[in-house]
mmCIF file of N, CA and C in Angstrom:
data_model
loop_
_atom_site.group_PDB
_atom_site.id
_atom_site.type_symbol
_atom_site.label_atom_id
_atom_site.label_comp_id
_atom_site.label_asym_id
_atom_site.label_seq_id
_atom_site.Cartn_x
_atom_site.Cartn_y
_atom_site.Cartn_z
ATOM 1 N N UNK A 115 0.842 -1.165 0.000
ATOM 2 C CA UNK A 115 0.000 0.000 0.000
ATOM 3 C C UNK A 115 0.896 1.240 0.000
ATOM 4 N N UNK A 116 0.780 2.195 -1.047
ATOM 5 C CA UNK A 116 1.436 3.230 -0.708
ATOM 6 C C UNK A 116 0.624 4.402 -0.286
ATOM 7 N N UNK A 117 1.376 5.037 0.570
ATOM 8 C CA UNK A 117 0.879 6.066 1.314
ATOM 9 C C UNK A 117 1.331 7.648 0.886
ATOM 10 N N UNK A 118 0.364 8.723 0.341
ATOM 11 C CA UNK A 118 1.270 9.527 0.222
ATOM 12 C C UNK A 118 1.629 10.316 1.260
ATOM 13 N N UNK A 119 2.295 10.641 1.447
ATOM 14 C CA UNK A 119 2.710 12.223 2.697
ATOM 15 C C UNK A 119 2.274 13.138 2.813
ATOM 16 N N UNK A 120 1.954 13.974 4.155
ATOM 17 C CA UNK A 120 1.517 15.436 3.459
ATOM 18 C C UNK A 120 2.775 15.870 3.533
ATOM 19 N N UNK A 121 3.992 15.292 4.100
ATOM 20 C CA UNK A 121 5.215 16.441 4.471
ATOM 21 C C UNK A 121 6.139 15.560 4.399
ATOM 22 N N UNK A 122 6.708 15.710 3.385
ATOM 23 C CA UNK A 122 7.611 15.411 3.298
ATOM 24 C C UNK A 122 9.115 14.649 4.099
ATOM 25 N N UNK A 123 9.374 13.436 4.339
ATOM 26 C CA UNK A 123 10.451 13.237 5.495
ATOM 27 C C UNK A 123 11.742 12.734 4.300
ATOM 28 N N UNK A 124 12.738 13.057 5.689
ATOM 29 C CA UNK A 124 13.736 12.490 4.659
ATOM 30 C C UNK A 124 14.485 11.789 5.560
ATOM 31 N N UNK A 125 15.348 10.691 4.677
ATOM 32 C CA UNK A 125 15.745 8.868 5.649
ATOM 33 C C UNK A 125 17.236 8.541 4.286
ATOM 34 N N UNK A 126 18.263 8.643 4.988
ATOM 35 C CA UNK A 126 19.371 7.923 4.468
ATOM 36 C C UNK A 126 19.567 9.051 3.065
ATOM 37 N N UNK A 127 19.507 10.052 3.585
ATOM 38 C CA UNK A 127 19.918 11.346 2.315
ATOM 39 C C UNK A 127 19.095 11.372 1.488
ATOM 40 N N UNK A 128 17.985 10.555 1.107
ATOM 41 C CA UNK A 128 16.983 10.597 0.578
ATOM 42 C C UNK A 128 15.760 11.204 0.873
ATOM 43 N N UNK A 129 14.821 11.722 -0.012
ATOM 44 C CA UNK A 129 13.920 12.551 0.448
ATOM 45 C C UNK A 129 12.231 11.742 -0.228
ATOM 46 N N UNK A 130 11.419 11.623 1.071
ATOM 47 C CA UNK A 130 10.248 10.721 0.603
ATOM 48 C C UNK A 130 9.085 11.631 0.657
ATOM 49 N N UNK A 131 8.001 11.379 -0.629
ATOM 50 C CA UNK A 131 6.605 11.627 0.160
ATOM 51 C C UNK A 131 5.535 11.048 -0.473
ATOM 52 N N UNK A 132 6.078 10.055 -0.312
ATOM 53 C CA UNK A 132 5.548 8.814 -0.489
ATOM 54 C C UNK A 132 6.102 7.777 0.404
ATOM 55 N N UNK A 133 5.274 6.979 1.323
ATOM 56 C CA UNK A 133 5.981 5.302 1.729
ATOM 57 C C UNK A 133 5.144 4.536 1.434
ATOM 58 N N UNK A 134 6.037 3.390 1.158
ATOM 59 C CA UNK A 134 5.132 1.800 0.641
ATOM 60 C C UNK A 134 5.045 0.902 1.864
ATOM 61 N N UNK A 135 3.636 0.824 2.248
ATOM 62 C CA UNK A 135 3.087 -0.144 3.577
ATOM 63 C C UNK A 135 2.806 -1.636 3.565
ATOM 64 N N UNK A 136 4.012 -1.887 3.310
ATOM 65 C CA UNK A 136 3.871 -3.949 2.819
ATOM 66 C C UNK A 136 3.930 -4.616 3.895
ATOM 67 N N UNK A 137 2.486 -4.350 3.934
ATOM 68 C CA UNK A 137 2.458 -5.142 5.592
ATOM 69 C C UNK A 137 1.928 -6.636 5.246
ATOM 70 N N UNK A 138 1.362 -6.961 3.989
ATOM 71 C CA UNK A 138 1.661 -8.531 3.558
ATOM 72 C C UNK A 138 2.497 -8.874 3.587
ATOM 73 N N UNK A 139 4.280 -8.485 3.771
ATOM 74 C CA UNK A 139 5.286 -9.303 3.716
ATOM 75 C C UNK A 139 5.892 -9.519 5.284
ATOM 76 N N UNK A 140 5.121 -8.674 6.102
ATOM 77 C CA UNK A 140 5.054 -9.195 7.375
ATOM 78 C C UNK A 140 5.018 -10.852 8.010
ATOM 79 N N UNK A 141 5.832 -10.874 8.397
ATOM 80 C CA UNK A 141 5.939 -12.956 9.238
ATOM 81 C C UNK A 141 5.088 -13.009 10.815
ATOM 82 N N UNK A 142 5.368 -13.696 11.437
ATOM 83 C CA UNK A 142 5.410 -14.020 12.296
ATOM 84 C C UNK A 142 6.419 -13.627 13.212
ATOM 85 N N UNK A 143 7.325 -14.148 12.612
ATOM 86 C CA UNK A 143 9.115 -13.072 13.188
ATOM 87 C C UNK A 143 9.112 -11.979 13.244
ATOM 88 N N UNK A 144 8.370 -11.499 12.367
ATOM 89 C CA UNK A 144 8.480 -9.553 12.549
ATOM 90 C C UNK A 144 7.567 -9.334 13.386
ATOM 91 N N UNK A 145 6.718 -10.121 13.480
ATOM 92 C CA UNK A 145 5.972 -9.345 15.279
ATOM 93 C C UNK A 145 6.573 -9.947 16.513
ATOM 94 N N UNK A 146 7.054 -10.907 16.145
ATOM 95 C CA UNK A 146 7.573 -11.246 17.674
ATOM 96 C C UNK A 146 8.908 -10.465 17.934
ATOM 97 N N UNK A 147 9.718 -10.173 16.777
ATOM 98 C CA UNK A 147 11.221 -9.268 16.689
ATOM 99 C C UNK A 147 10.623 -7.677 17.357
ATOM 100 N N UNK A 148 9.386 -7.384 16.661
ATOM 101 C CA UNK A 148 8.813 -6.287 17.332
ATOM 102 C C UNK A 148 8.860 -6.294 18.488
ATOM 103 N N UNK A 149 8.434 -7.054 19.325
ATOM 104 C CA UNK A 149 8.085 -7.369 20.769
ATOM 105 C C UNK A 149 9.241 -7.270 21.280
ATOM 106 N N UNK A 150 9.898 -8.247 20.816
ATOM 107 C CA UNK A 150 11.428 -8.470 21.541
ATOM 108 C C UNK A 150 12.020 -6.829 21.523
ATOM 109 N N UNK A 151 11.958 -6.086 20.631
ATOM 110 C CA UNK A 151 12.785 -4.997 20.412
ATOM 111 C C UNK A 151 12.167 -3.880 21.565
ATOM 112 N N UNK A 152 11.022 -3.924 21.585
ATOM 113 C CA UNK A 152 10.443 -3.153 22.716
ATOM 114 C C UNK A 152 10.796 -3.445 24.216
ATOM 115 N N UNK A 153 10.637 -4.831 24.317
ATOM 116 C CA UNK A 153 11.240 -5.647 25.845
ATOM 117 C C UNK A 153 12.478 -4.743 25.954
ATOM 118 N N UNK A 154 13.234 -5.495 25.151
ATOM 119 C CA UNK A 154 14.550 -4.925 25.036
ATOM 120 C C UNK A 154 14.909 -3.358 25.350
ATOM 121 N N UNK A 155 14.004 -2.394 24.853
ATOM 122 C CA UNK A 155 13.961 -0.842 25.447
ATOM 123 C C UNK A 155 13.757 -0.734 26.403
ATOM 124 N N UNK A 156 12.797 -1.843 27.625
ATOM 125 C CA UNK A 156 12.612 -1.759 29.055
ATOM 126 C C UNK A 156 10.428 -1.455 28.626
ATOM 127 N N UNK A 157 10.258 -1.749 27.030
ATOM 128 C CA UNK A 157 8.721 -1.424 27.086
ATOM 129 C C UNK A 157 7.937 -2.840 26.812
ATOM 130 N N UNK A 158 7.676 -3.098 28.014
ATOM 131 C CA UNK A 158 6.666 -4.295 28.029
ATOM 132 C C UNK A 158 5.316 -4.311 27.005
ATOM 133 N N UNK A 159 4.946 -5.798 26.616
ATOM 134 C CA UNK A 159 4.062 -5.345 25.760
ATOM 135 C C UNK A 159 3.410 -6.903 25.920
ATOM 136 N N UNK A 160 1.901 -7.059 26.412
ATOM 137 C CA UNK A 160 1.285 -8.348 26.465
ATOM 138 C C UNK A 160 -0.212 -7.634 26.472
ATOM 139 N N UNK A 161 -1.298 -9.073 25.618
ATOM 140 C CA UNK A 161 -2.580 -8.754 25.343
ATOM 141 C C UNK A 161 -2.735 -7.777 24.598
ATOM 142 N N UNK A 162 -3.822 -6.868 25.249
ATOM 143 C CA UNK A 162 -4.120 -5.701 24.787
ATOM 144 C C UNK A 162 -3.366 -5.002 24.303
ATOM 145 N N UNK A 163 -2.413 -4.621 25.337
ATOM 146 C CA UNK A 163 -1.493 -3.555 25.104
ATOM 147 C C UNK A 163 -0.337 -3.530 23.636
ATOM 148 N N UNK A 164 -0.752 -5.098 23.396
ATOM 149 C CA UNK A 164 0.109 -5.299 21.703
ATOM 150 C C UNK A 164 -0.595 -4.215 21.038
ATOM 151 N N UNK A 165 -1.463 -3.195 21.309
ATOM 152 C CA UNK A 165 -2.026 -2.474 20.203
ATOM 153 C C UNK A 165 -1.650 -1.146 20.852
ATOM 154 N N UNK A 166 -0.423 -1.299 21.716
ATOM 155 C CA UNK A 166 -0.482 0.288 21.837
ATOM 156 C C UNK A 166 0.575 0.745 20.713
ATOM 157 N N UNK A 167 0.428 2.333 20.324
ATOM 158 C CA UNK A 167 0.970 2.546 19.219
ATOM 159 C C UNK A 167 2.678 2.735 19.214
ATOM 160 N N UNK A 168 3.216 2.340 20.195
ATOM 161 C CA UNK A 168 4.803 2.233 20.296
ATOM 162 C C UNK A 168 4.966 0.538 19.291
ATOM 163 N N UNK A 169 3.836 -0.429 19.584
ATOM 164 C CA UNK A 169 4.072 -1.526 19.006
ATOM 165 C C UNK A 169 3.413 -1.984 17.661
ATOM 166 N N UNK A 170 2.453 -0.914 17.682
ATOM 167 C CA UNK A 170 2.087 -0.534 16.019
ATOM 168 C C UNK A 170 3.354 -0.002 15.417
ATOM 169 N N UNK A 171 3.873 1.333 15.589
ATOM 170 C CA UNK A 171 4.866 1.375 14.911
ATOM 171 C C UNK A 171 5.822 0.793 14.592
ATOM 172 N N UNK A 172 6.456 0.093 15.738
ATOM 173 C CA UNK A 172 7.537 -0.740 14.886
ATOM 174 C C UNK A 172 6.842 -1.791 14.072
ATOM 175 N N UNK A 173 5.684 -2.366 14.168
ATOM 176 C CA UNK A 173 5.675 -3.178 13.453
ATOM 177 C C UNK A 173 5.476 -2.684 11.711
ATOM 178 N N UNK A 174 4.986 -1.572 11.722
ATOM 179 C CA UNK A 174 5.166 -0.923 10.609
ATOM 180 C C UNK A 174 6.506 -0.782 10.286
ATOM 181 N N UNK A 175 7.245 -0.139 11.142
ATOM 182 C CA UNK A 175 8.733 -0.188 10.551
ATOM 183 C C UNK A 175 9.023 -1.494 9.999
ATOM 184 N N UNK A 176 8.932 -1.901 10.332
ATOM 185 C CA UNK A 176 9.291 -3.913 9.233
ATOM 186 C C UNK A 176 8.882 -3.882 7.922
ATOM 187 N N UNK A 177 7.282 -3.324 7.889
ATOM 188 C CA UNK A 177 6.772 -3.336 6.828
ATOM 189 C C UNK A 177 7.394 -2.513 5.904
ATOM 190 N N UNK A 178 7.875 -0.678 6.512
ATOM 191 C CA UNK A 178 8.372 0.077 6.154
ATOM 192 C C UNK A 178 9.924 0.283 5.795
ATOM 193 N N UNK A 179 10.517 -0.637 6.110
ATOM 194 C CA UNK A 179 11.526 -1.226 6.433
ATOM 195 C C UNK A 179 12.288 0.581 6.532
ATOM 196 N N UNK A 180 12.095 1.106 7.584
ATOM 197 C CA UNK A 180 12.809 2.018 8.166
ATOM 198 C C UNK A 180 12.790 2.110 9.719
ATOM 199 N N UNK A 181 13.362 2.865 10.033
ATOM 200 C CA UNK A 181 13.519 2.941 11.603
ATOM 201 C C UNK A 181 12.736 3.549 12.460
ATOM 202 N N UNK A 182 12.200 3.276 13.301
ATOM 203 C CA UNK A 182 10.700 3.648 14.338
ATOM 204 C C UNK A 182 11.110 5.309 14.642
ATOM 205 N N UNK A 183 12.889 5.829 15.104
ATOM 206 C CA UNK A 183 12.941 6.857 15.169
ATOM 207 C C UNK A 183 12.528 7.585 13.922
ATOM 208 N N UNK A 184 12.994 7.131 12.578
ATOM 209 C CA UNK A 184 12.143 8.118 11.390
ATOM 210 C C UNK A 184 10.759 8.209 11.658
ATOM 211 N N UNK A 185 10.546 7.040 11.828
ATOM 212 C CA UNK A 185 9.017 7.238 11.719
ATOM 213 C C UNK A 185 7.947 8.164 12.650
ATOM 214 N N UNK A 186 8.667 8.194 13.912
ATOM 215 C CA UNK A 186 8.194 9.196 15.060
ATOM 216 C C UNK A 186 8.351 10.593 14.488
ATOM 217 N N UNK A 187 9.185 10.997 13.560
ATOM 218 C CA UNK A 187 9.129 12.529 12.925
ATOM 219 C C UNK A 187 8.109 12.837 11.771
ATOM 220 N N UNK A 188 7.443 11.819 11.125
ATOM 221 C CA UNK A 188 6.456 12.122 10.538
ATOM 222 C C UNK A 188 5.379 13.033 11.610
ATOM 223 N N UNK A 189 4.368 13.742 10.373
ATOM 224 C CA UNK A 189 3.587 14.727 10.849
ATOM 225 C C UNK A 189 2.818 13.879 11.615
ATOM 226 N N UNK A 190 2.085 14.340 12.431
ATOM 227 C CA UNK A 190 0.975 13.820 12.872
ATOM 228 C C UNK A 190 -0.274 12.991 12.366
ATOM 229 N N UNK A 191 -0.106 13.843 11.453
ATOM 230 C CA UNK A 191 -1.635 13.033 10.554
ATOM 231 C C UNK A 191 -1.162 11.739 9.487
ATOM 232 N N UNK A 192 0.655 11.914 9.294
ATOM 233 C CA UNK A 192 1.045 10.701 8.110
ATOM 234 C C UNK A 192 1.152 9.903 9.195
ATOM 235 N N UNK A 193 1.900 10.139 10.460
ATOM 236 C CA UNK A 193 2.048 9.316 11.373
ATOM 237 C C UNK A 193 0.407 7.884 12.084
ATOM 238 N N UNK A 194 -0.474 9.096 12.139
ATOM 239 C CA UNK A 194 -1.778 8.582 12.555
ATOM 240 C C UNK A 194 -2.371 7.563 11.557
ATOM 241 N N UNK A 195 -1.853 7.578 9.794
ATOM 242 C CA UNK A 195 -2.020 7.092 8.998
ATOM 243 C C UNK A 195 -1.343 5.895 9.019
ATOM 244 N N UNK A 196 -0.808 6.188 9.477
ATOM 245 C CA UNK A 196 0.492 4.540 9.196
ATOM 246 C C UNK A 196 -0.301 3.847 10.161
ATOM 247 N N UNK A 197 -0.335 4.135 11.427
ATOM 248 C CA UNK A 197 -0.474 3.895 12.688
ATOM 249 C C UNK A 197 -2.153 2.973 12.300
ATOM 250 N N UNK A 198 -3.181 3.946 11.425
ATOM 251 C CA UNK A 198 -4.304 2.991 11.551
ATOM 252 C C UNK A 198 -4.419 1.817 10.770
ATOM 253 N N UNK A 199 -3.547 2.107 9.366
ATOM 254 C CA UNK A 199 -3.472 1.356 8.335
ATOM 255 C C UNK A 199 -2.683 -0.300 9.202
ATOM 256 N N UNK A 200 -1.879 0.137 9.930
ATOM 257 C CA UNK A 200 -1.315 -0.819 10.437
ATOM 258 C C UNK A 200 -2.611 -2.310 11.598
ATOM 259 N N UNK A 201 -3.139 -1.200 12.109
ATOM 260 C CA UNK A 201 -4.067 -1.566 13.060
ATOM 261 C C UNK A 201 -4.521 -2.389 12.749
ATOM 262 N N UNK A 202 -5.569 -1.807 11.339
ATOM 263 C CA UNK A 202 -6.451 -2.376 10.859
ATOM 264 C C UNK A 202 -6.025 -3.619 10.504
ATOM 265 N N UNK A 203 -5.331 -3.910 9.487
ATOM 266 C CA UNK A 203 -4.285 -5.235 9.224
ATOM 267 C C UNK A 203 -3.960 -6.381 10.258
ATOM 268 N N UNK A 204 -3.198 -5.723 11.740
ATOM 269 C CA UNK A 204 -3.451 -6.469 12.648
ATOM 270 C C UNK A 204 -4.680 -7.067 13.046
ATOM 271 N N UNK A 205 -5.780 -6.331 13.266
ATOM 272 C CA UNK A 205 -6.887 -6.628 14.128
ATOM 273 C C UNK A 205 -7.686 -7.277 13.261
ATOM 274 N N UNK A 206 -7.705 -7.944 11.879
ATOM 275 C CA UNK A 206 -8.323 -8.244 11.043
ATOM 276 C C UNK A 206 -8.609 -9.593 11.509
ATOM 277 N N UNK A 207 -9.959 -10.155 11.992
ATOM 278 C CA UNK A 207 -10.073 -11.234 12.873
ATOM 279 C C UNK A 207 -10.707 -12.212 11.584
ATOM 280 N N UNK A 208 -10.032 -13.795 11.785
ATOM 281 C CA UNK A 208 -10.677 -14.859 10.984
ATOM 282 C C UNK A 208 -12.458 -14.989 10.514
ATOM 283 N N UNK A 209 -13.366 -14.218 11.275
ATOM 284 C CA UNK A 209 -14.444 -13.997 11.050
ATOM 285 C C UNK A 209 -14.736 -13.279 10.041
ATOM 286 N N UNK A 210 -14.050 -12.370 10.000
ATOM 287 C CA UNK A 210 -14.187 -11.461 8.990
ATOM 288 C C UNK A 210 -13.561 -11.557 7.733
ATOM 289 N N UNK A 211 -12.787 -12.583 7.281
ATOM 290 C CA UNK A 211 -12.405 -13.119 6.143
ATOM 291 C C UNK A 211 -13.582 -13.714 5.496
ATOM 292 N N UNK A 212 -13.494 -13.425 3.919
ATOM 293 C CA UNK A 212 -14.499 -13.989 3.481
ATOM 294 C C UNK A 212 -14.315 -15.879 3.439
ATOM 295 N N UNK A 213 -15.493 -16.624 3.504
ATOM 296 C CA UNK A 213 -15.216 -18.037 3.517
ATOM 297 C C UNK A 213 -14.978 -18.231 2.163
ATOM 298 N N UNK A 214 -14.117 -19.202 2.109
ATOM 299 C CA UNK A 214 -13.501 -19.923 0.680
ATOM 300 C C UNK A 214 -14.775 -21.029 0.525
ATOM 301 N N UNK A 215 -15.291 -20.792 -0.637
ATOM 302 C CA UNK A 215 -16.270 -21.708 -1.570
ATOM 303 C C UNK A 215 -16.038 -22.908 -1.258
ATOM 304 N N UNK A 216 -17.245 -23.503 -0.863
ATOM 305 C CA UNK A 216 -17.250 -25.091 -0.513
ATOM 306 C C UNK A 216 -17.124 -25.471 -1.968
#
């Protein structure tokens, strides 16, 4: 999914305003590496609280494959964007998949 920017950020001398949100190439490993990486900062993260947005973002960063500090300098509103786009993806419960044709 690409996202456009309203403002422009810039990452590795490069300048974006546009990011691509491939959160289909997301594993299993990249949320648990998420987790681990937060532990690891001293920020606990179980149940619920997997949806607070310190652990949305990185998991976007995987997708984004940039660094959670870039990503905290986005504006508010590209930031809030990533942040729901991400959500949504996560929270997407087996019910709500359509059933595959008997």
């Amino acid at each position: 999914m690409r996202i456009k920017l309203n403002k422009e950020i810039e990452f590795n001398g490069k300048k974006y305003n546009e990011l691509t949100l491939d959160l289909e190439s997301l594993t299993g490993n990249d949320l648990i590496n998420a987790e681990e990486s937060l532990r690891s900062k001293g920020i606990m993260t179980a149940g619920a609280s997997d949806f607070s947005r310190i652990y949305i973002l990185t998991v976007a960063s995987y997708a984004l494959k940039m660094p959670v500090e870039v990503l905290k300098g986005l504006s508010a509103k590209d930031f809030t964007r990533i942040i729901n786009e991400t959500l949504v993806f996560l929270a997407v419960s087996d019910s709500e998949l359509k059933p595959e044709a008997v």
